Amino acid sequence: SRSLKTPSCHTCSLKNIMNLSRMLTEIIPIEDLFAVNTETRDFIQTRTIISSSSAIISTISSSTLIWMILRSPQRLTTTRHRILFGMAVGDIIFSLSFAVYNAMMPSDVNYLVWNAQGNQTTCNVTGFTSIVGALMSSLYNCSLNIYSLAIVKYNKRDSYIQKKMEPFLHGVPIVMSLVFGFALLATQGYNNTGGTNCVSPTYHPPHCIGIEDGQ
């Protein structure tokens, strides 16, 4: 059977702590990695099912919002609709990164992460989409607030907003989210360390504790 250097343990039971002490000093079979992380893996499974199901609901909701905008008489002719459209797109991108029930997590941590069936490429994809989607939807939410402030408090006309403000209301969310997303990709910032996401600056999963780079 495949053997790995010992992982860290995320549970707090005395039994797991004793197992961890033994694992830090010797090479162990892969079966033992599953055994010592059973509680943590079960917890991650429950959390994943809840979060992925919520992500699917969020995707459906944002898709419905886009459908309603495109079916409305104004469609995308108003600033408000265009901002809401961008915010919904960002939410869909973000939600899709969590809607696959951990299937895109690297398979080398499947002893800890339930349903991990992917590799580093799929980890890069889900990390990139989660960062881009989260930033885009959040910044578009800020754009919607700024738009509302300009309308309600400062009584700005739509023509003024479209010419003077709207390029920034779209440009900042799109450009900033892509810049951060590609920056992390260029610096190898999408890694899984035994959790349910791929946003970590270093690759250091539990089974790599005690192992130097290159071993």
Short mmCIF file of C-alpha atoms in Angstrom, two decimals:
data_model
loop_
_atom_site.label_atom_id
_atom_site.label_comp_id
_atom_site.label_asym_id
_atom_site.label_seq_id
_atom_site.Cartn_x
_atom_site.Cartn_y
_atom_site.Cartn_z
CA SER A 1 0.00 0.00 0.00
CA ARG A 2 1.02 3.60 -0.60
CA SER A 3 2.77 5.19 2.38
CA LEU A 4 2.95 8.85 3.30
CA LYS A 5 4.62 10.89 6.01
CA THR A 6 2.33 11.62 8.85
CA PRO A 7 -0.40 14.27 8.67
CA SER A 8 -1.61 16.70 11.27
CA CYS A 9 -4.87 15.96 13.01
CA HIS A 10 -7.75 18.41 13.22
CA THR A 11 -9.69 16.54 15.86
CA CYS A 12 -9.21 16.88 19.56
CA SER A 13 -9.86 13.45 20.94
CA LEU A 14 -7.12 11.85 23.04
CA LYS A 15 -7.03 8.86 20.73
CA ASN A 16 -6.32 11.00 17.69
CA ILE A 17 -3.67 13.00 19.54
CA MET A 18 -1.87 9.79 20.49
CA ASN A 19 -2.12 8.55 16.92
CA LEU A 20 -0.73 11.86 15.70
CA SER A 21 2.29 11.56 17.99
CA ARG A 22 3.05 8.15 16.54
CA MET A 23 2.50 9.36 12.98
CA LEU A 24 4.94 12.25 13.32
CA THR A 25 7.81 9.87 13.86
CA GLU A 26 7.19 7.11 11.33
CA ILE A 27 5.93 6.31 7.87
CA ILE A 28 2.36 5.00 7.92
CA PRO A 29 0.08 3.25 5.40
CA ILE A 30 -2.60 5.26 3.61
CA GLU A 31 -5.26 3.23 5.42
CA ASP A 32 -4.11 4.72 8.73
CA LEU A 33 -4.50 8.21 7.32
CA PHE A 34 -8.16 7.48 6.69
CA ALA A 35 -8.61 5.92 10.12
CA VAL A 36 -7.10 8.75 12.15
CA ASN A 37 -9.03 11.45 10.24
CA THR A 38 -12.44 9.79 10.28
CA GLU A 39 -14.08 12.38 12.54
CA THR A 40 -12.69 15.33 10.64
CA ARG A 41 -13.65 13.80 7.30
CA ASP A 42 -17.21 13.21 8.49
CA PHE A 43 -17.44 16.82 9.65
CA ILE A 44 -16.13 18.07 6.29
CA GLN A 45 -18.64 15.87 4.49
CA THR A 46 -21.56 17.38 6.43
CA ARG A 47 -20.29 20.92 5.93
CA THR A 48 -19.68 20.29 2.22
CA ILE A 49 -23.17 18.95 1.61
CA ILE A 50 -24.69 22.00 3.29
CA SER A 51 -22.46 24.58 1.58
CA SER A 52 -22.66 22.97 -1.88
CA SER A 53 -26.44 22.67 -1.67
CA SER A 54 -26.62 26.34 -0.66
CA ALA A 55 -24.33 27.23 -3.57
CA ILE A 56 -26.66 25.47 -6.00
CA ILE A 57 -29.63 27.40 -4.60
CA SER A 58 -27.65 30.64 -4.91
CA THR A 59 -26.78 29.82 -8.53
CA ILE A 60 -30.43 29.19 -9.35
CA SER A 61 -31.49 32.41 -7.61
CA SER A 62 -28.93 34.56 -9.44
CA SER A 63 -29.81 32.89 -12.73
CA THR A 64 -33.47 33.70 -12.07
CA LEU A 65 -32.54 37.35 -11.43
CA ILE A 66 -30.70 37.49 -14.77
CA TRP A 67 -33.69 35.89 -16.50
CA MET A 68 -36.04 38.47 -14.94
CA ILE A 69 -33.78 41.35 -16.04
CA LEU A 70 -33.55 40.09 -19.61
CA ARG A 71 -37.31 39.52 -19.73
CA SER A 72 -38.19 42.97 -18.35
CA PRO A 73 -39.18 45.82 -20.71
CA GLN A 74 -36.00 47.77 -19.89
CA ARG A 75 -33.69 44.74 -20.13
CA LEU A 76 -30.12 46.06 -19.93
CA THR A 77 -30.89 49.63 -20.95
CA THR A 78 -30.72 51.01 -17.38
CA THR A 79 -27.68 51.40 -15.15
CA ARG A 80 -29.40 49.65 -12.26
CA HIS A 81 -30.16 46.58 -14.34
CA ARG A 82 -26.62 46.42 -15.69
CA ILE A 83 -25.17 46.59 -12.18
CA LEU A 84 -27.56 43.91 -10.93
CA PHE A 85 -26.66 41.79 -13.93
CA GLY A 86 -22.95 42.06 -13.11
CA MET A 87 -23.55 41.26 -9.45
CA ALA A 88 -25.58 38.17 -10.39
CA VAL A 89 -22.86 36.97 -12.77
CA GLY A 90 -20.26 37.34 -10.02
CA ASP A 91 -22.42 35.39 -7.60
CA ILE A 92 -22.90 32.59 -10.13
CA ILE A 93 -19.14 32.34 -10.72
CA PHE A 94 -18.50 32.21 -6.98
CA SER A 95 -21.30 29.75 -6.23
CA LEU A 96 -20.26 27.34 -8.97
CA SER A 97 -16.85 26.95 -7.33
CA PHE A 98 -18.60 25.49 -4.26
CA ALA A 99 -21.42 23.65 -6.02
CA VAL A 100 -19.48 20.50 -6.98
CA TYR A 101 -19.32 18.89 -3.54
CA ASN A 102 -15.51 19.00 -3.26
CA ALA A 103 -15.08 16.98 -6.48
CA MET A 104 -12.44 19.44 -7.72
CA MET A 105 -10.28 19.19 -4.61
CA PRO A 106 -6.97 17.32 -5.16
CA SER A 107 -7.34 13.59 -4.63
CA ASP A 108 -4.13 13.40 -2.59
CA VAL A 109 -6.06 14.80 0.40
CA ASN A 110 -9.07 12.50 0.03
CA TYR A 111 -8.19 10.87 3.36
CA LEU A 112 -9.24 14.18 4.93
CA VAL A 113 -11.44 15.98 2.37
CA TRP A 114 -14.59 14.06 1.50
CA ASN A 115 -15.20 13.43 -2.23
CA ALA A 116 -11.85 14.93 -3.32
CA GLN A 117 -11.35 13.62 -6.87
CA GLY A 118 -9.42 16.35 -8.68
CA ASN A 119 -5.83 17.49 -9.15
CA GLN A 120 -3.83 20.71 -9.05
CA THR A 121 -5.40 21.96 -12.29
CA THR A 122 -8.95 21.59 -10.98
CA CYS A 123 -7.79 23.17 -7.72
CA ASN A 124 -6.52 26.17 -9.70
CA VAL A 125 -9.84 26.43 -11.51
CA THR A 126 -11.99 26.35 -8.38
CA GLY A 127 -9.66 28.71 -6.53
CA PHE A 128 -9.63 31.18 -9.42
CA THR A 129 -13.41 31.16 -9.82
CA SER A 130 -14.01 31.54 -6.09
CA ILE A 131 -11.71 34.57 -5.83
CA VAL A 132 -12.95 36.24 -9.01
CA GLY A 133 -16.61 35.55 -8.20
CA ALA A 134 -16.37 36.68 -4.58
CA LEU A 135 -14.60 39.94 -5.44
CA MET A 136 -16.80 40.67 -8.44
CA SER A 137 -20.09 40.18 -6.59
CA SER A 138 -18.88 42.14 -3.54
CA LEU A 139 -17.55 45.06 -5.58
CA TYR A 140 -20.68 45.14 -7.73
CA ASN A 141 -22.65 45.35 -4.49
CA CYS A 142 -20.56 48.42 -3.64
CA SER A 143 -21.31 49.81 -7.10
CA LEU A 144 -25.03 49.35 -6.48
CA ASN A 145 -24.72 51.24 -3.19
CA ILE A 146 -22.81 54.08 -4.87
CA TYR A 147 -25.41 54.23 -7.63
CA SER A 148 -28.23 54.41 -5.07
CA LEU A 149 -26.38 57.12 -3.14
CA ALA A 150 -25.97 59.20 -6.29
CA ILE A 151 -29.68 58.87 -7.10
CA VAL A 152 -31.20 59.32 -3.64
CA LYS A 153 -28.86 61.74 -1.88
CA TYR A 154 -27.25 63.73 -4.67
CA ASN A 155 -30.14 63.63 -7.17
CA LYS A 156 -27.90 62.75 -10.10
CA ARG A 157 -29.59 62.14 -13.43
CA ASP A 158 -29.26 58.86 -15.26
CA SER A 159 -27.47 60.59 -18.12
CA TYR A 160 -24.82 61.92 -15.71
CA ILE A 161 -24.38 58.52 -14.04
CA GLN A 162 -24.06 56.69 -17.36
CA LYS A 163 -21.40 59.07 -18.71
CA LYS A 164 -19.43 59.94 -15.58
CA MET A 165 -19.88 57.10 -13.13
CA GLU A 166 -20.97 53.88 -14.80
CA PRO A 167 -17.63 53.05 -16.46
CA PHE A 168 -16.08 52.92 -12.99
CA LEU A 169 -19.05 51.07 -11.50
CA HIS A 170 -18.34 48.22 -13.92
CA GLY A 171 -14.62 48.65 -14.47
CA VAL A 172 -13.54 48.42 -10.84
CA PRO A 173 -15.35 45.13 -10.04
CA ILE A 174 -14.29 43.41 -13.28
CA VAL A 175 -10.69 44.62 -13.40
CA MET A 176 -9.96 44.21 -9.69
CA SER A 177 -11.40 40.69 -9.51
CA LEU A 178 -9.45 39.55 -12.57
CA VAL A 179 -6.23 41.17 -11.37
CA PHE A 180 -6.40 39.42 -8.00
CA GLY A 181 -7.45 36.15 -9.62
CA PHE A 182 -4.59 36.07 -12.11
CA ALA A 183 -2.10 37.37 -9.54
CA LEU A 184 -2.77 34.39 -7.29
CA LEU A 185 -2.60 32.08 -10.30
CA ALA A 186 0.78 33.50 -11.32
CA THR A 187 2.17 33.12 -7.79
CA GLN A 188 0.79 29.57 -7.35
CA GLY A 189 -1.58 30.79 -4.68
CA TYR A 190 -4.28 28.20 -5.29
CA ASN A 191 -3.53 25.24 -3.06
CA ASN A 192 -5.49 22.90 -0.86
CA THR A 193 -4.17 22.24 2.63
CA GLY A 194 -6.80 19.77 3.74
CA GLY A 195 -9.83 22.07 3.73
CA THR A 196 -12.76 22.65 1.41
CA ASN A 197 -11.23 25.41 -0.70
CA CYS A 198 -8.16 25.91 -2.85
CA VAL A 199 -7.09 29.37 -1.71
CA SER A 200 -3.82 28.99 0.17
CA PRO A 201 -0.45 30.61 -0.64
CA THR A 202 1.49 27.40 -0.02
CA TYR A 203 0.94 23.71 -0.64
CA HIS A 204 1.29 22.16 2.80
CA PRO A 205 -1.39 19.53 3.41
CA PRO A 206 -1.36 17.48 6.62
CA HIS A 207 0.49 14.54 5.09
CA CYS A 208 3.42 16.84 4.20
CA ILE A 209 4.17 17.84 7.79
CA GLY A 210 7.71 16.82 8.62
CA ILE A 211 8.72 16.37 4.99
CA GLU A 212 11.12 18.82 3.37
CA ASP A 213 10.54 20.16 -0.15
CA GLY A 214 11.66 17.66 -2.76
CA GLN A 215 11.19 14.58 -0.60
#
